[in-house]
Amino acid sequence: MVSVSSITRCHEVLMFEALREAMIEEMTLDPTVCMIGEDVGDYGGSYKVSKGLSEMFGDLRVLDTPIAENSFTGMGIGAAMKGLRPVVEGMNMGFLLLAYNQISNNCGMLPYTSGGQFKIPIVIRGPGGVGRQLGAEHSQRLESYFQSIPGIQMVACSTPYNAKGLLKAAIRSDNPVVLFEHVLLYNLKEKIPDEEYICCLEEAEMVRPGSQLTILTYSRMRYHVMQAVKTLVNKGYDPEVIDIRSLKPFDLHTIGNSIKKTHRVLIVEECMRTGGIGASLRSAIIDNFWDELDARPVCLSSQDVPTPYAATLEDATVVQPAQIVAAVEEICQ
Amino acid sequence: MQAVTREEALELYEDMILGRNFEDMCAQMYYRGKMFGFVHLYNGQEAVSTGFIKQLNQPDCVVSTYRDHVHALSKGVPARAVMAELFGKATGCCRGQGGSMHMFSEPHNLLGGFAFIGEGIPVATGAAFAAKYRHEVLKQSSPDGLDVTLAFFGDGTCNNGQFFECLNMAQLWKLPIIFVVENNLWAIGMSHLRSTSDPEIWKKGPAFGMPGVHVDGMDVLKVREVAKEAIDRARRGEGPTLVECETYRFRGHSLADPDELRRPDEKSHYAARDPITSLKKYIIEQNLASEAELKNIEKKIDDVVEEAVEFADASPLPPRSQLLENVFADPKGFGIGPDGKYRCEDPKFTQGTAQV
């Protein structure tokens, strides 16, 4: 469990400030780290992640681009091949659908097709997920679509602590890493250490140790899960909650240890039922831990619908705490 | 034609002969079952590759398309490494993992080899951005000026979004890049005139604020002259140039293309403008070298290409254990297995399956 000791000096930050701190620290440490994206410079980023950075580092290191996702992502890839370490921001992750050609063919595959001659130490980050009535196109879960691309790593942050730690780790990684932030989590507040720290890209995070069943989740759904857990604990249940954090590859060690203890699994995700991270995770669990399971692994996902604008319909597309409670009760019968 | 020294002329001649002979050998090897998949040959377009790339220094970058064998050779990638790659051998420049459409060479700054048209142009733009960044942010300067990037692509690509997006960004930031259009009039079976509202591609440069130049791509000396000016501009930090080279491919789009749509009179028109024949004629007429010397060069190149085939033939196929190498620069990307160890630390990891 991530706990910050009372002896460690800390400061309170909002999620977007934590990401900003990561950017400033890494750009200060390594002059090849740069930012590329729409409105990252003068505007300071749509979600204020790069506020003030272009004044600090100049407008070549914090590059405001025209609206051309495929080309500026490809530009980041070419720059990475030639020694820079770009952080490409998708103003909304959904916009990176435009960059799919580059992310799949070049980011993912080029180290391989070049026979290992080139590395692509790029970070692609931005907000995704279902927000508050943002409409279907601004509410997408790109992790579903990108997960099959060989050669990339994908991580999802969920707290200011892991956001800063994962972004720093992603920047330092020689692999292309896609960091999924969530539109609704940027104002989360948390105390984080003053001292420098990094999170491991490949590790999951134990949120609540328990004995009765394993709940696997990530990003915003972590909070729906924890809300459900309050109710469940009151009813006498003892769930173990793990934030998987690493969407590709899965941390099968942390996940496996948990399943060996509890023998029951519930996955709670925001991806749509078809082809999401949950679908892959359930498959991996069946392959690796079949003998440990006492019940069918259950996956709660969003509905296979474009996210509607109307609030009541939007609420119905994503998994709500009441559904999580009901699912746990059923699995634990 | 522009004046050229004897040494320069012979270098140009040798490079074009290498390109032509290599591609002819590829056709032979393909039909003999040594080379597979989609193979796109460059015959007829040699003046563009030679005219441009022979002006570059080692730190300058070349980005190409699937028609990349000759760009690789002009940039200095050894013929044996390209041939072995085409044969799918472990000694290929990309360890057999790329193939015909994915030629890369880090020491020669050949940044690919791309199968989808247009997808290399942003990569080239990024290499040029990195050159400017090295100069302005990292304060690494060379007396030659900025390192230059050449992006090669065809007429079909000039209707694609990435082309326009990169023309814009390159000019916006005055990147040291030259967009070299190899307009051979055909995109597989689609004539340039049938697919392009305004077929004069060079005009699209000034629309973005950069010079647009049209050149006879069958004349290596004319290409060379235009190339030199564009490269010097880029080195001085004055930004990009769009160069449209009128050229022609003597063979079909690929070795699978029956090439039935192009008219015989069009083909013979360009065959008569074969860049190698033209240069040979020029060299003889200007007394830069004798027929015998040129024949020697041809013989030397014959040997180089033969040797490349022998090397490729004798080279081993990649072993099964190579399958998962190079997927990640850092193999920690394959993650942590159920036993708590990184999968890449397991000695059995590369022996087995592709499922991780």
XYZ file of C-alpha atoms in Angstrom:
689
model
C 0.000 0.000 0.000
C 1.290 3.412 -0.835
C 1.577 5.370 2.383
C 3.510 8.486 3.001
C 5.105 8.343 6.407
C 4.374 11.179 8.758
C 8.100 11.766 9.017
C 8.467 12.434 5.287
C 8.124 16.075 4.341
C 5.134 16.525 2.077
C 3.191 19.116 0.232
C -0.379 19.102 -0.966
C -1.067 19.131 -4.680
C -3.866 18.707 -7.101
C -3.447 15.978 -9.746
C -2.654 18.385 -12.546
C -0.038 20.072 -10.335
C 1.552 16.698 -9.637
C 1.867 16.060 -13.371
C 3.266 19.540 -13.806
C 5.870 18.915 -11.106
C 6.919 15.754 -12.898
C 7.347 17.671 -16.151
C 9.358 20.442 -14.509
C 11.628 18.020 -12.647
C 12.331 15.878 -15.709
C 12.796 18.821 -18.060
C 15.216 20.379 -15.583
C 17.184 17.153 -15.193
C 17.405 16.284 -18.868
C 17.538 18.922 -21.617
C 16.392 16.431 -24.240
C 12.951 16.184 -22.577
C 10.447 18.399 -24.355
C 6.694 18.815 -24.722
C 4.702 18.825 -27.930
C 0.985 19.454 -28.201
C -1.896 21.809 -28.767
C -2.025 24.763 -26.378
C 0.695 23.354 -24.132
C 2.762 26.530 -24.392
C 1.111 29.932 -24.176
C -2.183 28.536 -22.911
C -0.470 26.370 -20.313
C -2.352 23.258 -21.331
C -6.077 22.661 -21.455
C -5.909 21.098 -18.023
C -3.099 23.359 -16.808
C -0.540 20.563 -16.721
C 2.038 22.757 -18.496
C 1.130 26.091 -16.949
C 4.199 28.325 -16.880
C 6.455 25.776 -18.548
C 7.050 27.648 -21.765
C 8.199 30.673 -19.740
C 10.581 28.398 -17.860
C 11.912 26.346 -20.752
C 11.221 28.312 -23.919
C 8.804 27.742 -26.750
C 10.883 25.189 -28.590
C 10.959 22.890 -25.573
C 7.261 23.464 -24.925
C 6.003 23.452 -28.472
C 2.553 24.754 -29.385
C 1.477 22.797 -32.437
C -1.145 23.353 -35.095
C -4.070 20.954 -34.990
C -2.468 17.978 -36.706
C -2.328 15.058 -34.288
C -1.032 12.447 -36.691
C 1.757 14.665 -37.925
C 2.891 16.105 -34.629
C 2.850 12.700 -33.000
C 4.923 11.424 -35.914
C 7.178 14.419 -35.472
C 7.654 13.416 -31.844
C 8.566 9.930 -33.005
C 11.141 11.205 -35.497
C 12.604 13.472 -32.840
C 12.770 10.539 -30.417
C 14.637 8.496 -33.023
C 17.159 11.309 -33.196
C 17.853 11.595 -29.472
C 15.103 13.702 -27.946
C 12.617 12.530 -25.315
C 9.329 14.155 -26.287
C 6.163 14.178 -24.212
C 3.289 14.458 -26.649
C 0.031 15.694 -25.202
C -3.299 14.743 -26.703
C -5.623 17.518 -25.623
C -8.174 14.768 -25.232
C -7.047 11.187 -25.703
C -9.854 10.778 -28.212
C -8.048 13.130 -30.571
C -5.253 10.602 -30.764
C -7.486 8.481 -32.964
C -6.148 10.822 -35.593
C -2.651 9.751 -34.632
C -3.344 6.032 -34.785
C -1.235 5.567 -37.916
C 1.817 6.968 -36.168
C 1.201 5.339 -32.797
C 0.666 1.906 -34.236
C 3.051 1.784 -37.150
C 5.898 3.939 -35.995
C 5.756 4.204 -32.227
C 4.918 0.605 -31.640
C 6.600 -1.140 -34.496
C 9.588 0.870 -35.577
C 12.051 -0.364 -32.929
C 11.277 -3.855 -34.197
C 11.203 -3.281 -37.937
C 14.491 -1.420 -37.658
C 15.998 -4.516 -36.034
C 16.527 -2.657 -32.766
C 18.520 0.202 -34.323
C 16.184 2.899 -33.103
C 14.420 3.406 -29.819
C 11.389 5.616 -29.348
C 11.555 7.036 -25.798
C 8.349 8.982 -26.244
C 5.531 9.598 -23.766
C 2.052 10.133 -25.110
C -0.304 11.462 -22.476
C -3.614 13.167 -22.033
C -7.070 13.000 -20.506
C -9.587 10.420 -21.537
C -12.529 8.577 -20.077
C -16.134 9.542 -19.480
C -16.497 13.028 -18.052
C -19.557 15.102 -17.214
C -21.756 15.332 -20.266
C -18.889 15.965 -22.650
C -20.599 14.026 -25.407
C -19.666 10.805 -27.113
C -16.479 11.850 -28.877
C -14.886 13.489 -25.840
C -15.677 10.505 -23.653
C -13.642 7.742 -25.204
C -11.419 5.091 -23.716
C -8.475 4.853 -26.046
C -6.768 2.211 -23.944
C -9.169 -0.270 -25.552
C -8.020 0.621 -29.011
C -4.298 0.893 -28.342
C -3.825 -2.212 -26.239
C -3.126 -4.529 -29.153
C -0.318 -2.425 -30.532
C 2.881 -4.383 -29.946
C 5.809 -2.450 -28.561
C 4.035 0.124 -26.424
C 3.445 0.247 -22.695
C 0.267 1.725 -21.258
C -0.237 3.059 -17.745
C -3.162 4.823 -16.103
C -2.735 7.192 -13.188
C -5.394 7.679 -10.555
C -3.889 9.741 -7.721
C -1.599 12.770 -7.621
C 1.060 10.490 -6.116
C 1.024 7.895 -8.859
C 0.444 10.502 -11.567
C 3.727 12.219 -10.763
C 5.592 8.970 -10.230
C 4.293 7.333 -13.401
C 4.942 10.354 -15.601
C 8.513 10.567 -14.361
C 9.008 6.861 -14.953
C 7.435 7.094 -18.401
C 9.743 9.922 -19.400
C 12.790 7.982 -18.234
C 11.726 4.786 -19.987
C 13.319 4.023 -23.335
C 10.047 2.450 -24.442
C 7.095 4.375 -25.856
C 4.646 4.797 -22.976
C 1.052 5.952 -23.225
C -0.098 7.561 -19.972
C -3.863 7.714 -19.543
C -5.105 10.509 -17.340
C -8.810 11.019 -16.609
C -10.803 14.198 -17.277
C -12.548 14.023 -13.898
C -9.482 13.438 -11.730
C -7.378 16.541 -12.366
C -8.585 18.287 -9.202
C -7.960 15.386 -6.839
C -5.980 16.576 -3.874
C -3.278 14.610 -2.058
C -0.138 15.115 0.016
C 2.912 13.915 -1.890
C 6.567 13.709 -0.770
C 8.855 16.670 -1.214
C 11.641 14.247 -1.972
C 11.943 12.852 -5.470
C 10.265 9.523 -6.175
C 9.350 7.376 -9.149
C 6.646 4.752 -9.561
C 7.312 1.476 -11.324
C 5.637 1.386 -14.729
C 4.982 -2.332 -14.619
C 3.604 -2.619 -11.082
C 0.062 -2.566 -9.798
C -0.865 -0.676 -6.633
C -2.434 -2.243 -3.556
C -5.210 0.123 -2.508
C -6.931 -1.909 0.215
C -5.660 -5.277 1.399
C -8.446 -7.784 2.031
C -9.200 -11.480 2.200
C -12.512 -12.156 0.580
C -12.263 -11.241 -3.077
C -9.982 -9.323 -5.411
C -11.297 -6.202 -7.078
C -9.155 -5.050 -9.978
C -9.680 -1.565 -11.300
C -7.913 1.532 -12.605
C -8.306 5.280 -13.115
C -11.620 6.844 -12.185
C -13.334 3.541 -11.481
C -11.010 3.154 -8.502
C -13.120 5.811 -6.796
C -16.410 4.137 -7.650
C -14.923 0.923 -6.266
C -13.801 2.581 -3.033
C -17.227 4.130 -2.620
C -18.767 0.676 -3.031
C -16.187 -0.716 -0.589
C -17.476 1.613 2.158
C -20.907 0.056 1.767
C -19.475 -3.447 1.499
C -17.350 -3.113 4.631
C -20.410 -1.944 6.540
C -22.155 -5.075 5.343
C -19.292 -7.203 6.628
C -17.369 -7.875 3.436
C -13.570 -7.705 3.175
C -12.580 -6.974 -0.399
C -8.998 -6.506 -1.589
C -8.719 -3.617 -4.010
C -5.887 -3.371 -6.504
C -5.396 -0.485 -8.904
C -3.773 -2.286 -11.812
C -2.096 0.933 -13.056
C -0.186 -0.900 -15.749
C -2.711 -1.600 -18.485
C -0.120 -3.155 -20.748
C 1.628 -5.268 -19.540
C -0.450 -6.514 -16.613
C 1.315 -7.003 -13.281
C 0.453 -10.672 -12.965
C 2.517 -11.012 -9.813
C 0.504 -8.620 -7.674
C -2.720 -9.732 -9.307
C -1.840 -13.419 -8.985
C -0.828 -13.171 -5.328
C -4.165 -11.603 -4.595
C -6.155 -14.231 -6.463
C -4.239 -17.011 -4.723
C -5.416 -15.496 -1.451
C -9.045 -14.677 -2.247
C -9.969 -17.057 -5.140
C -12.575 -14.620 -6.470
C -12.154 -11.759 -8.923
C -14.173 -8.749 -9.906
C -12.858 -6.407 -12.569
C -14.328 -2.903 -12.633
C -13.406 -0.846 -15.657
C -14.604 2.107 -17.665
C -13.905 0.527 -21.073
C -16.817 -0.787 -23.014
C -17.623 -4.446 -22.581
C -16.343 -5.316 -26.025
C -12.607 -5.435 -26.419
C -11.620 -3.434 -23.369
C -8.847 -3.777 -20.856
C -11.209 -5.832 -18.697
C -11.740 -8.316 -21.489
C -7.987 -8.823 -21.829
C -7.457 -8.948 -18.090
C -10.146 -11.559 -17.589
C -8.558 -13.638 -20.321
C -5.113 -13.337 -18.729
C -6.523 -14.336 -15.335
C -8.223 -17.417 -16.771
C -5.021 -18.412 -18.566
C -2.741 -17.938 -15.587
C -4.826 -18.526 -12.465
C -7.635 -20.897 -13.460
C -6.800 -23.363 -10.717
C -6.989 -20.652 -8.077
C -10.493 -19.525 -8.947
C -13.547 -20.582 -6.970
C -15.913 -18.521 -9.104
C -16.210 -17.142 -12.575
C -14.154 -13.942 -12.948
C -16.671 -11.136 -13.335
C -16.056 -7.980 -15.314
C -18.136 -4.841 -14.927
C -17.664 -2.570 -17.915
C -19.339 0.387 -19.529
C -22.172 -0.240 -21.926
C -21.361 -0.712 -25.597
C -22.874 2.654 -26.494
C -21.543 6.018 -27.564
C -21.610 8.047 -24.364
C -24.844 10.004 -24.411
C -25.029 13.677 -23.555
C -28.030 13.473 -21.201
C -26.910 13.063 -17.574
C -29.246 10.190 -16.706
C -28.161 8.219 -19.768
C -24.498 9.018 -19.217
C -24.745 7.753 -15.626
C -26.205 4.549 -16.965
C -23.336 3.898 -19.354
C -20.636 3.650 -16.710
C -20.411 1.308 -13.752
C -21.874 2.840 -10.586
C -21.032 1.892 -6.980
C -24.402 0.184 -6.458
C -23.629 -2.231 -9.298
C -20.252 -2.982 -7.772
C -21.873 -3.760 -4.412
C -24.385 -6.062 -6.086
C -21.692 -7.856 -8.046
C -19.571 -8.479 -4.949
C -22.571 -9.818 -3.078
C -23.285 -12.214 -5.888
C -19.707 -13.410 -6.306
C -19.329 -13.982 -2.578
C -22.522 -16.005 -2.146
C 23.836 20.940 -67.631
C 25.778 22.131 -64.667
C 29.528 21.807 -64.688
C 30.785 18.881 -62.657
C 34.252 17.554 -61.941
C 35.451 14.206 -63.206
C 35.473 12.757 -59.701
C 31.961 13.973 -59.028
C 30.691 12.647 -62.352
C 32.175 9.221 -61.745
C 30.727 9.119 -58.240
C 27.301 9.962 -59.627
C 27.644 7.376 -62.356
C 28.746 4.630 -60.008
C 25.913 5.344 -57.578
C 23.271 5.227 -60.311
C 24.716 2.031 -61.794
C 24.655 0.491 -58.321
C 21.004 1.469 -57.898
C 20.018 0.109 -61.299
C 21.945 -3.159 -61.086
C 20.811 -3.821 -57.546
C 17.163 -3.413 -58.470
C 17.558 -5.598 -61.568
C 19.077 -8.269 -59.338
C 16.126 -7.930 -56.959
C 13.737 -8.727 -59.805
C 15.768 -11.811 -60.681
C 15.960 -12.974 -57.082
C 12.248 -12.416 -56.538
C 11.291 -14.576 -59.494
C 13.730 -17.204 -58.251
C 11.956 -17.307 -54.909
C 14.670 -15.701 -52.777
C 12.774 -12.518 -52.027
C 9.159 -12.234 -50.933
C 6.144 -10.064 -50.373
C 5.809 -6.613 -51.800
C 8.940 -5.394 -53.576
C 8.932 -1.948 -55.187
C 11.777 -1.217 -57.556
C 13.340 2.101 -58.338
C 14.512 1.595 -61.947
C 14.436 4.880 -63.807
C 14.405 7.139 -60.762
C 18.109 6.865 -59.939
C 18.878 10.503 -60.711
C 16.740 11.649 -57.796
C 18.351 9.417 -55.201
C 21.873 10.018 -56.454
C 21.401 13.706 -57.185
C 20.140 14.442 -53.696
C 21.720 11.930 -51.361
C 25.272 12.200 -52.648
C 25.221 15.822 -51.446
C 24.585 14.795 -47.848
C 26.981 14.243 -44.981
C 26.782 11.365 -42.537
C 24.774 13.273 -39.869
C 22.113 14.236 -42.389
C 19.003 12.065 -42.419
C 17.066 10.342 -45.178
C 13.476 9.202 -44.815
C 11.979 7.161 -47.598
C 8.957 5.052 -48.469
C 8.539 1.435 -49.515
C 10.565 2.230 -52.636
C 13.618 2.542 -50.463
C 16.356 0.155 -51.596
C 18.193 2.706 -53.688
C 17.865 5.495 -51.109
C 19.541 3.110 -48.681
C 22.356 2.364 -51.126
C 22.929 6.034 -51.971
C 23.119 6.858 -48.256
C 25.890 4.276 -47.913
C 24.143 1.202 -46.540
C 26.194 -1.722 -47.891
C 24.540 -3.621 -50.724
C 25.056 -6.911 -48.882
C 23.122 -5.602 -45.844
C 20.203 -4.528 -48.028
C 20.201 -7.766 -50.022
C 20.366 -9.897 -46.878
C 17.446 -7.935 -45.459
C 15.478 -8.614 -48.641
C 16.280 -12.319 -48.347
C 14.973 -12.191 -44.762
C 18.285 -13.149 -43.239
C 19.614 -12.366 -39.778
C 22.489 -10.375 -41.321
C 20.135 -7.930 -42.992
C 20.331 -4.291 -41.972
C 17.202 -4.824 -39.876
C 18.025 -8.403 -38.835
C 15.433 -9.656 -41.317
C 12.667 -8.082 -39.271
C 11.815 -5.219 -41.606
C 11.984 -6.432 -45.165
C 11.833 -4.513 -48.417
C 9.618 -1.734 -47.136
C 11.454 -1.093 -43.873
C 15.085 -0.313 -44.558
C 16.718 1.389 -41.593
C 20.311 2.145 -40.765
C 21.208 4.113 -37.682
C 24.893 4.614 -38.591
C 23.854 5.994 -41.965
C 20.944 8.016 -40.583
C 18.454 6.204 -42.771
C 15.277 6.560 -40.740
C 13.122 4.180 -42.799
C 11.496 2.534 -44.992
C 7.697 3.002 -44.477
C 4.863 0.942 -45.844
C 1.990 3.438 -45.617
C 2.425 6.446 -47.831
C 2.876 9.704 -46.004
C 3.682 8.181 -42.623
C 7.387 8.846 -43.037
C 6.951 12.563 -43.616
C 6.161 13.413 -39.971
C 9.097 11.256 -38.900
C 11.328 13.262 -41.230
C 9.843 16.457 -39.839
C 10.743 15.202 -36.370
C 14.323 14.485 -37.373
C 14.558 18.030 -38.713
C 12.993 19.356 -35.521
C 15.621 17.468 -33.533
C 18.356 19.087 -35.642
C 17.006 22.548 -34.861
C 16.573 21.586 -31.191
C 20.167 20.357 -30.950
C 21.334 23.673 -32.309
C 19.075 26.042 -30.349
C 18.411 24.211 -27.089
C 21.369 21.894 -26.645
C 23.727 24.463 -28.189
C 25.431 21.826 -30.334
C 26.626 23.553 -33.461
C 28.522 22.401 -36.478
C 30.504 24.621 -38.839
C 28.471 23.076 -41.670
C 25.273 24.452 -40.205
C 22.155 22.499 -39.332
C 21.904 18.794 -40.086
C 19.498 18.361 -42.959
C 16.722 15.816 -43.466
C 15.435 14.655 -46.837
C 11.928 13.236 -47.048
C 11.295 11.249 -50.236
C 7.785 10.375 -51.323
C 5.665 10.144 -54.456
C 2.916 11.904 -56.321
C 0.188 9.882 -54.625
C 1.366 11.038 -51.218
C 0.883 14.662 -52.239
C -2.867 14.253 -51.828
C -2.471 12.923 -48.306
C -3.055 14.925 -45.125
C 0.308 14.233 -43.541
C 2.017 15.917 -46.491
C 0.129 19.151 -45.998
C 0.335 19.080 -42.209
C 4.098 18.733 -42.396
C 4.589 21.397 -45.070
C 2.834 23.726 -42.645
C 4.828 22.778 -39.562
C 8.174 22.682 -41.349
C 7.702 26.194 -42.676
C 6.233 27.473 -39.394
C 9.340 26.468 -37.489
C 11.779 26.825 -40.405
C 12.900 23.257 -40.088
C 15.951 22.037 -42.048
C 14.029 19.628 -44.253
C 13.618 19.144 -47.967
C 10.432 17.564 -49.236
C 11.458 15.620 -52.338
C 8.532 14.560 -54.475
C 9.360 11.722 -56.854
C 6.528 12.371 -59.269
C 6.558 9.305 -61.489
C 2.997 10.102 -62.618
C 1.463 6.892 -61.253
C 0.261 5.613 -57.892
C -0.057 1.929 -58.735
C -2.748 2.247 -61.408
C -3.974 5.721 -60.513
C -2.651 8.371 -62.808
C -1.543 11.545 -61.074
C -3.748 13.555 -63.409
C -6.843 11.570 -62.420
C -6.327 11.999 -58.703
C -5.047 15.533 -58.292
C -7.060 18.694 -58.784
C -3.963 20.796 -59.451
C -1.287 18.404 -60.683
C 1.598 20.887 -60.402
C 2.900 19.745 -57.046
C 5.739 22.286 -56.758
C 3.095 25.028 -56.501
C 1.992 23.677 -53.152
C 5.226 24.895 -51.580
C 4.531 28.633 -51.926
C 0.994 27.999 -50.652
C 2.693 27.242 -47.324
C 5.297 29.969 -47.650
C 8.246 27.881 -48.843
C 9.949 27.757 -52.239
C 8.534 25.178 -54.631
C 10.828 23.964 -57.393
C 10.195 21.721 -60.359
C 13.118 19.823 -61.820
C 13.735 17.256 -64.525
C 14.190 14.174 -62.378
C 15.717 12.199 -65.242
C 18.766 14.494 -65.290
C 21.066 13.907 -62.349
C 23.037 17.105 -62.887
C 19.897 19.245 -62.822
C 18.639 17.424 -59.731
C 22.005 17.916 -58.104
C 21.954 21.646 -58.733
C 18.490 22.073 -57.231
C 19.371 19.783 -54.351
C 22.490 21.728 -53.511
C 20.604 24.979 -53.269
C 17.839 23.506 -51.119
C 20.318 21.762 -48.819
C 22.361 24.945 -48.377
C 19.186 26.881 -47.541
C 18.262 24.346 -44.913
C 21.752 24.323 -43.404
C 21.672 28.096 -43.061
C 18.426 27.812 -41.095
C 16.286 29.382 -43.798
C 13.807 26.551 -43.719
C 12.288 23.942 -45.980
C 11.984 23.578 -49.725
C 9.533 21.535 -51.765
C 11.179 19.964 -54.802
C 9.087 18.180 -57.395
C 11.179 15.825 -59.510
C 9.562 14.715 -62.723
C 10.651 11.126 -62.995
C 9.442 7.703 -64.084
C 9.630 4.137 -62.920
C 10.552 1.774 -65.717
C 8.965 -1.189 -63.971
C 5.538 -1.639 -62.436
C 4.573 -0.288 -59.035
C 5.799 -3.518 -57.498
C 6.867 -6.902 -58.789
C 3.238 -7.968 -58.447
C 1.956 -5.184 -60.698
C 1.181 -6.301 -64.289
C 1.622 -2.656 -65.338
C -1.069 -2.784 -67.997
C -2.409 0.750 -67.721
C 0.608 2.777 -68.771
C 0.792 3.433 -72.484
C 3.791 2.188 -74.501
C 4.511 5.646 -75.904
C 4.735 7.090 -72.394
C 7.119 4.328 -71.360
C 9.329 4.777 -74.429
C 9.378 8.536 -73.956
C 10.929 8.119 -70.536
C 13.111 5.181 -71.521
C 14.738 7.524 -73.987
C 15.508 9.827 -71.051
C 17.179 7.103 -68.989
C 19.268 9.043 -66.464
C 22.159 6.634 -66.680
C 22.361 6.790 -70.463
C 22.193 10.577 -70.313
C 24.983 10.878 -67.788
C 27.129 8.399 -69.666
C 26.662 10.439 -72.835
C 27.544 13.630 -70.985
C 30.674 12.152 -69.437
C 31.936 10.885 -72.799
C 31.088 14.077 -74.664
C 32.717 16.280 -72.031
C 35.786 14.049 -71.966
C 35.459 13.471 -68.244
C 36.209 9.772 -68.650
C 36.502 7.097 -71.307
C 34.061 4.327 -72.204
C 36.554 1.865 -70.804
C 36.595 3.596 -67.418
C 32.823 3.583 -67.296
C 32.809 -0.108 -68.235
C 35.185 -0.717 -65.342
C 32.772 0.935 -62.984
C 29.957 -1.221 -64.341
C 32.060 -4.332 -63.865
C 32.971 -3.288 -60.329
C 29.314 -2.805 -59.485
C 28.399 -6.150 -61.053
C 30.845 -7.715 -58.617
C 29.425 -5.760 -55.673
C 25.902 -6.912 -56.462
C 26.983 -10.522 -57.079
C 28.828 -10.500 -53.772
C 25.761 -9.109 -52.056
C 23.711 -12.042 -53.335
C 26.350 -14.563 -52.299
C 26.496 -13.012 -48.852
C 22.725 -13.025 -48.523
C 22.475 -16.623 -49.754
C 25.111 -17.796 -47.310
C 23.663 -15.912 -44.358
C 21.553 -17.696 -41.758
C 17.840 -17.209 -41.283
C 16.898 -15.588 -37.982
C 16.512 -18.163 -35.203
C 13.253 -18.553 -33.334
C 14.851 -16.942 -30.298
C 15.044 -13.661 -32.192
C 11.261 -13.327 -32.352
C 10.770 -11.240 -29.230
C 14.005 -9.284 -29.362
C 13.691 -5.613 -30.257
C 9.950 -5.421 -29.569
C 11.005 -3.109 -26.769
C 14.178 -1.101 -26.357
C 13.782 -1.946 -22.669
C 12.476 -5.508 -22.396
C 10.988 -4.713 -18.983
C 8.083 -3.660 -21.179
C 7.018 -7.300 -21.346
C 6.114 -6.931 -17.710
C 6.222 -8.888 -14.522
C 5.234 -12.535 -14.619
C 3.230 -14.419 -11.994
C 6.461 -15.405 -10.260
C 7.342 -11.801 -9.544
C 10.272 -11.645 -11.924
C 10.392 -9.538 -15.032
C 9.618 -11.899 -17.905
C 12.739 -10.857 -19.755
C 14.809 -12.224 -16.859
C 13.479 -15.720 -17.456
C 16.040 -17.595 -19.581
C 13.252 -19.541 -21.303
C 11.504 -16.348 -22.341
C 12.826 -16.006 -25.848
C 12.569 -19.631 -26.708
C 8.892 -19.938 -26.797
C 5.713 -18.265 -27.711
C 4.749 -14.841 -28.917
C 2.166 -14.598 -26.176
C 3.335 -12.625 -23.226
